[in-house]
Coordinates of C-alpha atoms and ligand atoms in Angstrom, one line a residue:
M676 CA -190.6 92.1 5.9
C677 CA -188.4 95.0 4.6
G678 CA -189.0 98.6 5.5
I679 CA -188.7 101.6 3.0
V680 CA -188.7 105.4 3.7
G681 CA -188.2 108.1 1.0
Y682 CA -188.4 111.8 1.4
V683 CA -187.9 115.2 -0.8
G684 CA -188.9 118.3 0.8
K685 CA -187.7 121.2 3.0
K686 CA -186.5 119.3 5.9
R687 CA -182.9 117.5 6.3
V688 CA -183.4 114.2 4.8
V689 CA -181.2 112.1 7.1
P690 CA -183.1 112.6 10.2
V691 CA -186.3 112.0 8.4
I692 CA -185.2 108.9 6.9
L693 CA -183.8 107.4 10.1
E694 CA -186.7 108.2 12.2
G695 CA -188.9 106.6 9.7
L696 CA -186.9 103.5 9.5
K697 CA -187.1 103.1 13.2
R698 CA -190.8 103.5 13.1
L699 CA -190.8 100.4 10.7
E700 CA -188.4 98.3 12.7
Y701 CA -191.2 96.2 14.0
R702 CA -191.6 94.8 10.4
G703 CA -188.5 92.8 11.1
Y704 CA -185.1 93.2 9.5
D705 CA -181.5 92.1 9.8
S706 CA -179.5 94.9 7.9
A707 CA -180.1 98.6 6.9
G708 CA -179.0 101.4 4.8
V709 CA -179.6 105.2 3.6
A710 CA -178.6 106.9 0.5
Y711 CA -179.0 110.7 -0.1
L712 CA -177.9 113.3 -2.6
E713 CA -175.2 115.9 -1.4
N714 CA -173.4 118.3 -3.9
N715 CA -175.0 116.3 -6.8
S716 CA -173.3 113.0 -5.5
L717 CA -175.0 110.0 -4.2
V718 CA -174.0 109.3 -0.6
K719 CA -174.6 105.6 0.8
Y720 CA -174.3 104.3 4.2
R721 CA -175.2 100.7 4.9
C722 CA -174.7 98.2 7.8
E723 CA -175.3 94.7 9.1
G724 CA -177.7 94.3 11.9
K725 CA -179.9 97.1 13.5
L726 CA -180.3 100.7 13.0
A727 CA -178.1 101.5 15.9
N728 CA -175.2 100.2 13.9
L729 CA -176.1 102.7 10.8
E730 CA -176.7 105.6 13.1
A731 CA -173.3 105.0 14.6
M732 CA -171.6 105.6 11.3
M733 CA -173.7 108.5 10.5
D734 CA -173.1 111.3 13.0
E735 CA -172.1 113.6 10.2
A736 CA -174.5 112.7 7.8
Y737 CA -177.2 113.9 10.4
L738 CA -176.1 117.5 9.6
S739 CA -176.1 117.1 5.7
P740 CA -178.0 119.7 4.0
S741 CA -179.5 117.2 1.7
H742 CA -183.3 117.2 1.0
I743 CA -183.8 114.0 -0.9
G744 CA -183.1 110.4 0.1
I745 CA -184.3 106.8 0.6
G746 CA -183.7 104.3 3.3
H747 CA -184.4 100.6 4.0
T748 CA -184.4 98.1 6.5
R749 CA -183.8 94.6 4.9
W750 CA -185.5 91.1 5.9
A751 CA -183.2 88.9 4.1
T752 CA -184.6 86.9 1.2
H753 CA -181.8 86.5 -1.5
G754 CA -178.4 86.5 0.1
A755 CA -177.3 86.6 3.8
P756 CA -177.8 89.9 5.8
T757 CA -174.5 91.3 5.1
E758 CA -173.4 95.0 4.4
D759 CA -172.9 94.1 0.8
N760 CA -176.4 92.8 0.5
A761 CA -178.0 95.7 2.4
H762 CA -180.0 98.4 0.4
P763 CA -179.8 100.7 -1.0
H764 CA -178.1 99.3 -4.1
S765 CA -176.5 101.1 -6.9
D766 CA -176.0 100.9 -10.8
S767 CA -172.6 100.7 -12.6
T768 CA -172.4 104.6 -12.8
G769 CA -173.0 104.9 -9.0
K770 CA -175.7 107.7 -9.9
L771 CA -178.8 105.6 -9.7
V772 CA -179.9 104.0 -6.4
I773 CA -182.7 101.5 -5.2
V774 CA -184.5 100.2 -2.3
H775 CA -186.8 97.3 -2.8
N776 CA -189.2 95.2 -0.7
G777 CA -190.3 91.9 -2.4
I778 CA -188.9 89.2 -4.6
I779 CA -188.0 89.4 -8.2
E780 CA -188.7 85.7 -9.2
N781 CA -186.9 85.8 -12.4
Y782 CA -183.7 87.6 -11.1
Y783 CA -181.3 84.9 -12.1
S784 CA -182.1 85.1 -15.7
L785 CA -182.2 89.0 -15.9
R786 CA -178.8 88.9 -14.1
E787 CA -177.2 86.6 -16.7
E788 CA -178.7 88.7 -19.6
L789 CA -177.0 91.8 -17.8
K790 CA -173.8 90.1 -17.1
A791 CA -173.5 89.1 -20.9
K792 CA -173.9 92.9 -21.5
G793 CA -171.0 93.7 -19.0
H794 CA -172.8 94.4 -15.9
T795 CA -171.0 93.4 -12.7
F796 CA -172.7 92.8 -9.3
S797 CA -171.4 93.1 -5.9
S798 CA -174.2 91.5 -4.0
E799 CA -176.3 88.0 -4.2
T800 CA -179.6 90.3 -4.1
D801 CA -182.5 90.3 -6.6
T802 CA -182.8 94.1 -6.0
E803 CA -179.1 94.8 -7.4
V804 CA -180.3 93.1 -10.6
L805 CA -183.3 95.6 -10.8
V806 CA -181.3 98.8 -10.5
H807 CA -178.9 97.6 -13.4
L808 CA -182.0 96.6 -15.4
I809 CA -183.1 100.2 -14.8
E810 CA -179.7 101.4 -16.0
S811 CA -179.8 99.5 -19.1
F812 CA -182.8 101.4 -20.3
L813 CA -181.8 104.8 -18.7
E814 CA -181.1 107.7 -21.1
K815 CA -182.8 110.8 -20.1
D816 CA -186.2 109.8 -18.6
L817 CA -185.8 107.9 -15.3
V818 CA -189.7 107.3 -15.2
L819 CA -189.5 105.7 -18.7
A820 CA -186.6 103.5 -17.7
V821 CA -188.2 102.3 -14.5
R822 CA -191.3 101.4 -16.4
Q823 CA -189.3 99.5 -19.0
A824 CA -187.3 97.5 -16.5
L825 CA -190.5 96.6 -14.4
E826 CA -192.4 95.3 -17.6
L827 CA -189.5 92.6 -17.5
V828 CA -189.9 91.7 -14.0
D829 CA -191.8 88.5 -12.5
G830 CA -192.4 89.0 -8.9
S831 CA -193.3 91.4 -6.1
Y832 CA -191.8 94.8 -5.4
A833 CA -192.4 98.0 -3.7
I834 CA -189.3 100.1 -4.8
G835 CA -188.0 103.6 -4.2
V836 CA -185.4 104.9 -6.8
F837 CA -183.5 108.0 -7.5
W838 CA -181.0 109.3 -9.7
S839 CA -178.4 112.0 -9.2
E840 CA -179.3 113.4 -12.7
M841 CA -182.7 114.2 -11.5
P842 CA -182.0 115.6 -8.2
D843 CA -185.4 116.7 -6.9
T844 CA -187.3 113.5 -8.1
L845 CA -188.1 110.2 -6.2
V846 CA -189.8 107.3 -8.2
A847 CA -191.8 104.9 -6.4
A848 CA -193.6 101.7 -7.9
R849 CA -195.5 98.7 -6.4
N850 CA -196.7 95.2 -7.2
Q851 CA -198.1 93.1 -4.5
S852 CA -195.8 94.8 -1.6
P853 CA -197.3 97.6 0.2
L854 CA -196.2 101.3 -0.6
V855 CA -198.0 104.5 0.7
L856 CA -197.3 108.0 0.0
G857 CA -197.3 111.1 2.5
V858 CA -198.4 114.4 1.6
H859 CA -197.5 117.7 3.4
D860 CA -198.1 121.1 1.6
E861 CA -195.3 122.8 3.6
I862 CA -192.6 120.2 4.3
G863 CA -192.7 118.1 1.3
S864 CA -193.4 114.5 0.1
F865 CA -192.7 111.1 1.7
M866 CA -193.1 107.2 0.7
A867 CA -193.0 104.4 3.1
S868 CA -193.9 100.8 3.4
D869 CA -196.2 101.4 6.1
I870 CA -198.0 104.3 7.9
P871 CA -196.3 104.8 11.1
A872 CA -193.2 105.9 9.3
L873 CA -195.4 108.9 8.1
L874 CA -197.2 109.7 11.2
P875 CA -194.7 112.4 12.8
Y876 CA -195.1 114.5 9.8
T877 CA -198.4 113.8 8.2
K878 CA -201.7 111.8 8.4
R879 CA -202.4 112.6 4.7
V880 CA -201.7 109.3 2.7
V881 CA -202.1 107.9 -0.8
F882 CA -202.1 104.1 -1.0
L883 CA -200.4 102.9 -4.2
E884 CA -202.1 100.1 -5.9
D885 CA -200.5 97.2 -7.6
G886 CA -199.1 98.3 -11.0
D887 CA -198.7 102.0 -9.9
L888 CA -195.7 104.2 -10.4
A889 CA -195.4 107.6 -8.4
V890 CA -193.2 110.5 -9.5
I891 CA -192.6 112.2 -6.1
T892 CA -191.3 115.7 -5.8
E893 CA -191.3 118.4 -2.8
K894 CA -194.4 119.7 -4.3
G895 CA -196.4 116.5 -4.3
N896 CA -196.9 113.3 -6.1
T897 CA -198.3 112.1 -9.6
V898 CA -199.3 108.5 -10.2
F899 CA -199.1 106.5 -13.3
S900 CA -199.6 103.1 -14.7
I901 CA -196.5 101.2 -15.0
H902 CA -198.0 99.2 -17.9
T903 CA -199.5 102.1 -20.0
G904 CA -197.6 105.3 -18.8
E905 CA -201.2 107.0 -18.4
Q906 CA -201.7 109.2 -15.2
V907 CA -204.0 107.6 -12.9
E908 CA -206.1 109.0 -9.8
R909 CA -205.4 107.9 -6.4
K910 CA -207.5 109.4 -3.6
E911 CA -206.0 110.7 -0.5
T912 CA -206.9 109.2 2.8
V913 CA -206.7 111.0 6.3
I914 CA -205.4 108.6 8.7
E915 CA -207.1 108.6 12.2
W916 CA -203.8 107.2 14.1
N917 CA -201.6 109.6 15.6
A918 CA -197.9 109.3 16.3
A919 CA -198.2 108.7 19.9
M920 CA -200.3 105.5 19.2
A921 CA -197.3 104.1 17.5
E922 CA -195.1 104.8 20.4
K923 CA -194.6 102.7 23.6
A924 CA -196.0 105.1 26.1
G925 CA -194.0 104.1 29.1
F926 CA -194.5 100.3 28.5
R927 CA -191.3 98.2 28.5
H928 CA -192.4 96.9 24.9
F929 CA -195.0 97.6 22.3
M930 CA -196.4 93.9 22.8
L931 CA -197.1 94.7 26.7
K932 CA -198.6 98.1 25.7
E933 CA -200.8 96.2 23.1
I934 CA -201.8 93.5 25.6
F935 CA -203.3 96.3 27.9
E936 CA -204.8 98.4 24.9
Q937 CA -207.2 95.2 24.2
P938 CA -210.1 96.5 26.4
Q939 CA -210.0 99.7 24.5
A940 CA -209.5 98.1 21.0
I941 CA -212.3 95.6 21.5
T942 CA -214.6 98.3 22.6
N943 CA -213.8 100.5 19.8
T944 CA -214.3 97.6 17.4
V945 CA -217.7 97.0 18.7
S946 CA -219.1 100.5 19.6
G947 CA -221.3 102.0 17.1
R948 CA -222.1 98.7 15.6
I949 CA -224.6 97.1 18.2
N950 CA -227.8 98.5 19.5
P951 CA -228.0 97.2 23.1
E952 CA -231.6 97.6 23.4
T953 CA -232.4 95.3 20.4
G954 CA -229.4 93.6 19.8
E955 CA -229.3 94.6 16.2
I956 CA -225.9 94.8 14.5
N957 CA -224.9 97.5 12.0
I958 CA -221.8 97.3 9.9
P959 CA -222.2 99.7 6.9
E960 CA -218.8 99.2 5.4
I961 CA -219.6 95.4 4.9
N962 CA -221.1 96.5 1.5
L963 CA -223.0 93.2 1.1
S964 CA -227.0 93.6 0.9
G965 CA -229.1 91.5 3.1
D966 CA -230.3 89.5 0.1
E967 CA -226.5 88.9 -0.7
L968 CA -226.0 87.6 2.7
A969 CA -229.3 85.6 3.0
A970 CA -228.2 83.8 -0.2
V971 CA -224.7 82.9 1.4
K972 CA -224.8 79.0 1.5
R973 CA -221.0 78.3 2.7
I974 CA -218.4 80.4 4.0
F975 CA -214.6 80.0 3.5
L976 CA -212.4 81.7 6.4
V977 CA -209.0 82.4 5.0
A978 CA -206.0 83.8 6.9
C979 CA -202.5 83.0 8.3
G980 CA -201.0 82.6 11.7
T981 CA -202.8 84.2 14.6
S982 CA -205.6 85.5 12.2
W983 CA -206.1 81.6 11.3
H984 CA -206.8 81.1 14.9
A985 CA -209.4 83.9 14.9
A986 CA -210.8 82.0 11.9
L987 CA -211.0 78.7 13.8
V988 CA -212.9 80.5 16.7
A989 CA -215.3 82.3 14.4
K990 CA -216.3 78.8 12.6
Y991 CA -218.1 77.6 15.9
W992 CA -219.8 81.0 16.3
I993 CA -220.9 81.2 12.6
E994 CA -222.1 77.6 12.4
K995 CA -223.9 77.8 16.0
W996 CA -225.6 81.1 15.5
A997 CA -226.0 81.7 11.8
R998 CA -226.2 78.0 10.9
V999 CA -224.1 78.3 7.9
P1000 CA -221.6 75.6 7.0
V1001 CA -218.0 77.2 7.5
E1002 CA -214.6 75.8 6.0
V1003 CA -211.3 77.4 7.5
D1004 CA -208.1 77.3 5.5
I1005 CA -204.6 78.3 6.0
A1006 CA -204.2 80.9 3.2
S1007 CA -201.0 79.2 1.7
E1008 CA -203.0 76.1 1.4
F1009 CA -206.2 77.6 0.1
R1010 CA -204.4 79.6 -2.8
Y1011 CA -203.3 76.0 -4.2
R1012 CA -206.2 73.9 -3.6
N1013 CA -208.7 72.7 -6.0
L1014 CA -211.4 75.0 -4.7
L1015 CA -215.3 74.3 -5.0
V1016 CA -216.0 78.2 -4.7
D1017 CA -219.2 79.6 -6.5
E1018 CA -221.5 82.5 -6.2
N1019 CA -223.3 81.2 -3.2
V1020 CA -220.0 80.9 -1.2
L1021 CA -218.7 84.0 0.7
T1022 CA -215.0 84.2 1.3
I1023 CA -213.7 86.0 4.5
A1024 CA -210.1 86.9 4.9
I1025 CA -208.7 87.8 8.3
S1026 CA -205.7 89.9 8.2
Q1027 CA -204.5 92.5 10.7
S1028 CA -202.1 94.0 8.1
G1029 CA -204.3 93.6 5.0
E1030 CA -200.9 92.9 3.2
T1031 CA -200.2 89.3 3.9
A1032 CA -199.1 87.7 0.5
D1033 CA -200.8 84.2 0.8
T1034 CA -204.2 85.8 2.1
L1035 CA -204.3 88.3 -0.6
A1036 CA -203.7 85.7 -3.1
G1037 CA -206.4 83.7 -1.6
I1038 CA -209.0 86.3 -2.0
R1039 CA -208.0 87.1 -5.5
L1040 CA -208.5 83.5 -6.5
A1041 CA -211.9 83.3 -4.6
K1042 CA -213.0 86.5 -6.5
E1043 CA -211.9 85.0 -9.7
L1044 CA -214.1 81.9 -9.0
G1045 CA -217.1 83.9 -8.3
S1046 CA -217.1 84.3 -4.5
K1047 CA -217.9 87.6 -2.8
V1048 CA -215.1 88.5 -0.7
L1049 CA -215.2 90.1 2.8
T1050 CA -212.1 91.2 4.8
I1051 CA -211.7 91.5 8.5
C1052 CA -208.8 94.1 8.6
N1053 CA -207.1 96.6 10.9
V1054 CA -205.3 98.8 8.5
V1055 CA -207.5 101.4 6.5
G1056 CA -206.7 101.4 2.9
S1057 CA -204.5 98.3 2.9
T1058 CA -204.6 96.2 -0.2
M1059 CA -207.0 93.6 1.0
T1060 CA -209.6 96.3 2.1
R1061 CA -209.4 97.7 -1.5
E1062 CA -209.8 94.5 -3.4
A1063 CA -212.6 92.9 -1.1
D1064 CA -216.2 93.6 -1.9
G1065 CA -216.7 94.6 1.8
T1066 CA -214.7 95.1 4.9
I1067 CA -215.1 95.0 8.6
Y1068 CA -212.4 97.0 10.1
T1069 CA -211.2 96.3 13.6
H1070 CA -210.4 99.5 15.4
A1071 CA -207.4 98.2 17.4
G1072 CA -205.1 101.0 16.4
P1073 CA -201.5 100.4 15.0
E1074 CA -200.2 97.2 16.3
I1075 CA -196.5 97.5 16.2
G1076 CA -195.4 94.3 18.2
V1077 CA -194.7 91.4 15.9
A1078 CA -196.7 89.0 17.9
S1079 CA -200.3 89.9 17.4
T1080 CA -202.4 90.5 20.4
K1081 CA -204.9 93.5 20.3
A1082 CA -205.5 92.8 16.6
F1083 CA -206.2 89.3 17.4
T1084 CA -208.9 89.9 20.3
S1085 CA -210.3 92.7 18.1
Q1086 CA -210.6 90.2 15.0
L1087 CA -212.6 87.8 17.4
A1088 CA -215.0 90.7 18.3
A1089 CA -215.4 91.7 14.7
L1090 CA -216.1 87.8 13.7
F1091 CA -218.6 87.6 16.6
L1092 CA -220.3 90.9 15.3
F1093 CA -220.4 89.3 11.7
A1094 CA -221.9 86.1 13.4
L1095 CA -224.7 87.9 15.0
F1096 CA -225.1 90.1 11.7
L1097 CA -225.4 87.1 9.5
A1098 CA -227.8 85.5 12.1
E1099 CA -230.0 88.3 11.9
R1100 CA -230.1 88.1 8.1
K1101 CA -230.7 84.4 8.3
N1102 CA -233.3 84.7 11.1
T1103 CA -231.6 82.0 12.9
V1104 CA -231.5 84.0 16.5
D1105 CA -234.3 85.2 18.3
A1106 CA -234.3 88.8 19.7
E1107 CA -233.9 87.6 23.2
K1108 CA -230.9 85.5 22.6
R1109 CA -229.7 88.3 20.1
I1110 CA -229.7 90.9 23.0
E1111 CA -228.1 88.3 25.3
L1112 CA -225.2 87.7 22.9
A1113 CA -224.7 91.3 22.0
K1114 CA -224.5 92.3 25.7
A1115 CA -222.0 89.6 26.2
L1116 CA -219.9 91.0 23.4
I1117 CA -220.3 94.7 24.8
D1118 CA -219.2 93.6 28.3
I1119 CA -216.3 91.6 27.4
G1120 CA -214.0 94.9 26.9
P1121 CA -214.8 96.3 30.4
T1122 CA -214.2 92.8 31.9
I1123 CA -210.8 92.5 30.4
E1124 CA -210.0 95.9 31.6
K1125 CA -210.8 94.7 35.3
E1126 CA -209.1 91.4 35.0
L1127 CA -205.6 92.5 33.4
P1128 CA -204.0 93.4 36.5
V1129 CA -205.4 90.5 38.5
I1130 CA -204.1 88.2 35.7
Q1131 CA -200.8 89.8 35.5
E1132 CA -200.2 89.4 39.3
Q1133 CA -201.3 85.6 39.2
I1134 CA -198.8 85.0 36.2
A1135 CA -195.9 86.5 38.0
S1136 CA -195.6 83.7 40.4
L1137 CA -195.4 81.1 37.5
I1138 CA -192.4 82.9 35.5
E1139 CA -189.4 81.5 37.5
S1140 CA -190.8 78.1 37.4
F1141 CA -191.2 78.1 33.6
Y1142 CA -189.2 80.5 31.8
D1143 CA -186.3 78.0 31.1
C1144 CA -188.5 75.3 29.9
R1145 CA -187.4 73.8 26.6
D1146 CA -190.9 72.6 25.4
F1147 CA -194.6 73.6 26.4
L1148 CA -197.9 72.1 25.4
F1149 CA -201.1 73.9 25.3
I1150 CA -204.5 72.2 25.4
G1151 CA -208.2 73.3 25.2
R1152 CA -211.6 72.1 23.6
G1153 CA -214.4 73.4 21.7
L1154 CA -214.1 77.3 21.5
N1155 CA -210.9 77.1 23.3
F1156 CA -209.0 74.8 21.2
P1157 CA -207.9 77.5 18.9
I1158 CA -207.0 79.7 21.9
A1159 CA -204.6 76.6 22.9
L1160 CA -202.9 77.2 19.4
E1161 CA -202.7 80.8 19.9
G1162 CA -201.1 80.4 23.3
A1163 CA -198.4 78.2 21.7
L1164 CA -197.8 80.5 18.8
K1165 CA -197.4 83.4 21.1
L1166 CA -194.9 81.6 23.4
K1167 CA -193.0 79.9 20.5
E1168 CA -192.5 83.0 18.5
I1169 CA -191.3 85.5 21.1
S1170 CA -189.4 83.2 23.6
Y1171 CA -188.2 80.7 21.1
I1172 CA -189.5 77.8 23.4
H1173 CA -190.7 74.8 21.4
A1174 CA -194.6 75.1 22.2
E1175 CA -197.5 73.2 20.6
G1176 CA -201.3 73.6 20.9
Y1177 CA -203.7 70.6 20.7
A1178 CA -207.2 69.7 20.9
A1179 CA -207.3 68.4 24.6
G1180 CA -209.1 65.2 23.2
E1181 CA -206.2 64.6 20.9
L1182 CA -203.9 63.9 23.9
K1183 CA -204.3 60.1 23.9
H1184 CA -203.7 59.9 20.2
G1185 CA -200.1 60.6 20.6
P1186 CA -198.9 63.8 22.4
I1187 CA -199.6 62.1 25.9
A1188 CA -196.2 60.2 25.1
L1189 CA -194.6 63.5 25.6
I1190 CA -195.9 63.9 29.3
D1191 CA -193.4 63.5 32.0
K1192 CA -192.3 65.6 35.0
E1193 CA -190.5 67.8 32.7
M1194 CA -193.4 68.7 30.4
P1195 CA -195.2 71.7 31.4
I1196 CA -198.9 71.5 30.0
L1197 CA -201.3 74.7 30.0
S1198 CA -204.8 73.6 29.9
L1199 CA -207.9 76.1 29.2
V1200 CA -210.5 74.7 31.6
P1201 CA -213.5 77.2 32.0
K1202 CA -216.6 76.0 33.5
D1203 CA -218.3 75.4 30.1
S1204 CA -220.2 72.8 28.2
V1205 CA -216.9 70.5 27.7
Y1206 CA -215.4 71.3 31.2
Q1207 CA -215.5 67.9 32.5
K1208 CA -213.9 66.4 29.4
V1209 CA -211.1 68.7 29.8
I1210 CA -210.7 68.0 33.5
S1211 CA -210.5 64.1 32.6
N1212 CA -207.6 65.1 30.3
V1213 CA -205.8 67.1 33.0
E1214 CA -206.3 63.9 35.4
E1215 CA -204.6 61.8 32.7
I1216 CA -201.8 64.4 32.6
K1217 CA -201.4 64.5 36.4
A1218 CA -201.4 60.8 36.5
R1219 CA -198.3 60.9 34.4
Q1220 CA -196.4 63.7 36.5
G1221 CA -197.0 66.4 33.9
R1222 CA -196.3 69.9 35.0
I1223 CA -199.9 71.3 35.3
I1224 CA -200.8 75.0 34.6
L1225 CA -204.6 75.6 34.6
I1226 CA -206.6 78.6 33.5
G1227 CA -210.1 78.2 34.8
S1228 CA -213.0 79.6 36.6
R1229 CA -212.9 81.7 39.8
G1230 CA -214.3 79.4 42.5
D1231 CA -213.7 76.3 40.9
T1232 CA -212.2 74.4 43.9
Q1233 CA -211.3 71.4 42.0
L1234 CA -208.6 73.1 40.1
S1235 CA -206.3 73.5 43.1
T1236 CA -206.5 69.7 43.8
L1237 CA -205.0 69.0 40.4
T1238 CA -202.1 71.7 40.5
D1239 CA -200.7 74.7 42.6
D1240 CA -200.3 76.6 39.3
V1241 CA -203.8 78.0 38.6
I1242 CA -204.9 81.2 37.0
Y1243 CA -208.4 82.2 37.8
L1244 CA -210.8 84.0 35.5
P1245 CA -214.3 85.3 36.0
V1246 CA -217.2 83.0 34.8
I1247 CA -218.7 84.9 31.9
A1248 CA -220.9 83.9 28.8
E1249 CA -219.3 80.8 27.4
E1250 CA -219.3 82.4 23.9
M1251 CA -216.7 85.1 25.0
N1252 CA -214.4 82.8 26.8
P1253 CA -211.8 82.6 23.6
I1254 CA -211.4 86.4 24.0
L1255 CA -210.9 86.5 27.7
Y1256 CA -208.8 83.2 28.0
T1257 CA -206.3 84.7 25.3
I1258 CA -205.1 87.4 27.8
P1259 CA -203.4 85.0 30.3
A1260 CA -201.9 83.0 27.3
Q1261 CA -200.5 86.4 26.0
L1262 CA -199.3 87.5 29.2
L1263 CA -197.6 84.2 30.2
S1264 CA -195.9 84.1 26.7
Y1265 CA -194.9 87.9 27.2
E1266 CA -193.5 87.5 30.7
I1267 CA -191.6 84.2 29.8
A1268 CA -190.0 85.7 26.7
A1269 CA -189.0 89.1 28.8
R1270 CA -187.4 87.0 31.4
R1271 CA -185.3 85.0 28.9
G1272 CA -184.2 88.5 27.4
C1273 CA -185.7 87.9 24.1
D1274 CA -186.5 90.7 21.6
V1275 CA -190.0 90.6 22.3
D1276 CA -191.2 93.1 19.9
Q1277 CA -189.0 92.1 17.0
P1278 CA -188.4 88.3 17.5
R1279 CA -185.6 86.7 15.4
N1280 CA -186.3 85.8 11.9
L1281 CA -190.0 87.3 12.1
A1282 CA -191.7 90.0 10.2
K1283 CA -194.9 91.9 11.3
S1284 CA -196.2 91.8 7.9
V1285 CA -195.6 88.7 5.5
T1286 CA -195.8 90.4 2.3
V1287 CA -193.9 87.7 0.4
E1288 CA -194.9 83.9 -0.3
Ligands
AGP2515 C1 -198.8 86.7 14.9 O1 -198.5 86.8 16.2 C2 -197.8 86.5 13.9 N1 -197.0 87.6 14.0 C3 -198.4 86.0 12.7 O2 -198.7 84.7 12.8 C4 -199.6 86.7 11.9 O3 -200.6 86.6 12.6 C5 -199.6 86.4 10.6 O4 -198.7 86.6 9.6 C6 -200.8 87.0 9.7 O5 -200.7 88.4 9.5 P1 -201.9 89.3 9.1 O6 -203.0 89.1 10.4 O7 -201.4 90.7 9.1 O8 -202.4 88.6 7.8

């Protein structure tokens, strides 16, 4: 999704804006632009494609003495990714300028009304309609004009606006699309779509809520309600991340760095929440009482993409250990279903960003229907964490690569913690088993730390054989079926190879027709309770000359009789296999995509956080 950066303060604005936009590139975009005020006139640069194209035209602008400006990276919704459609967009006078992330759903009718009043448009965007709408109300008070315009808007927005007649003021506003303000007493004030853009300058942030409008000057910010115009209080949060955490630190891609950060991410997510002696779980921010949890009769897990795969794994754990029925829903389906939800239902939203539009809509609907809502989230202060009744934070640190890796395995760790936490309150697991399971969770981070280089070495020998495949199948059973789905998603989203994940038992119900000597099939086959079943499926593939890759248990000599391409992992507690078996799937996808020369961190058409429907 789009990236927005705004600044007003003592520093030269152009370098601040461009550096901030670079730190938001992971959000995905296909055009960009910057606008700033110089000698009381608006200066604007826009380009198609990447920020490098914008920088190439802005050599002189870097030295501009201007101290106020806004910038944007655009992920095209209305209109192709062209320079004309790139933000910032201006009004008829050329004195008012806007950047926007979101969708103005009634832009067409608004544009027709504005055209009837004589406004003309130079782009296909909904955003340009919004800046002309603000102009149509603008007399002397920019804040009032923005409020009046937004009252007519249906849809989602995070906007930054400034007007050359108010040369020291930025106006920001949000509805459903994320927007965070940065605070620094000496150098000035910031606005951005996400925290990484602010980290080089400040860790002091203010998260805007839906319906908020902020007036931003060098001295600070004041927040108002768009609807009432009343001032509202928004607390300041100090972010624990630092700028270095959002940089590559010598790795070729953020994704590879984040794959290797997983041991620490998982350990950070678990530590302080388990008593290793008793196996007792402690999650204070869950904010749900023991009685509330004991009363839970059914659980909905709601998520999108990789986070939905984490939900599929969690279903096995929660039903097995806490004995509570679990329904798993893709959020874009959940929000439009006729839900049977009541006060005995707990809805858990799983989201790395805490801003995914469909998942956010899902928890809002669940709350309306009387459900308590918990979110598993990686971003402190994100919208979902502020709207849920309780949160279990993953402590994965900023995840920059569009393809989720450390956030996913940290979500699994957090969900396993929750399953044990609920089992304790439901009294469905005895102390001995609880200690055993807790130890397995504590051990998985160090195990991955040790195994990562071994896995990377085993995978290296596969890349030349498989990087130019057109299709790929991933299969697994039980706890590992969701990991087959996750492996397929990783491969398809960063290498653009058509990959599908299937329950191993489903092969005979259709997909086996795809098997021939061209088709690679990666099978997850740990020595677990369904091992023999999966081995039978692999035999069926072998009988049809499928190109077999196996990820299985070290010491399992049968595997090498089925294929030469085996990745061996240690035998660990079966419950933890989903976390461990994800690692080779991630690394294989990464190495294949890198070998294909793909833009691994910013795959085409994708965004890190899907804040529009
Ligand atoms: C994961 O690799 C994808 N980038 C995507 O499926 C992602 O998991 C999905 O958009 C959900 O994002 P969230 O966890 O931030 O809600």
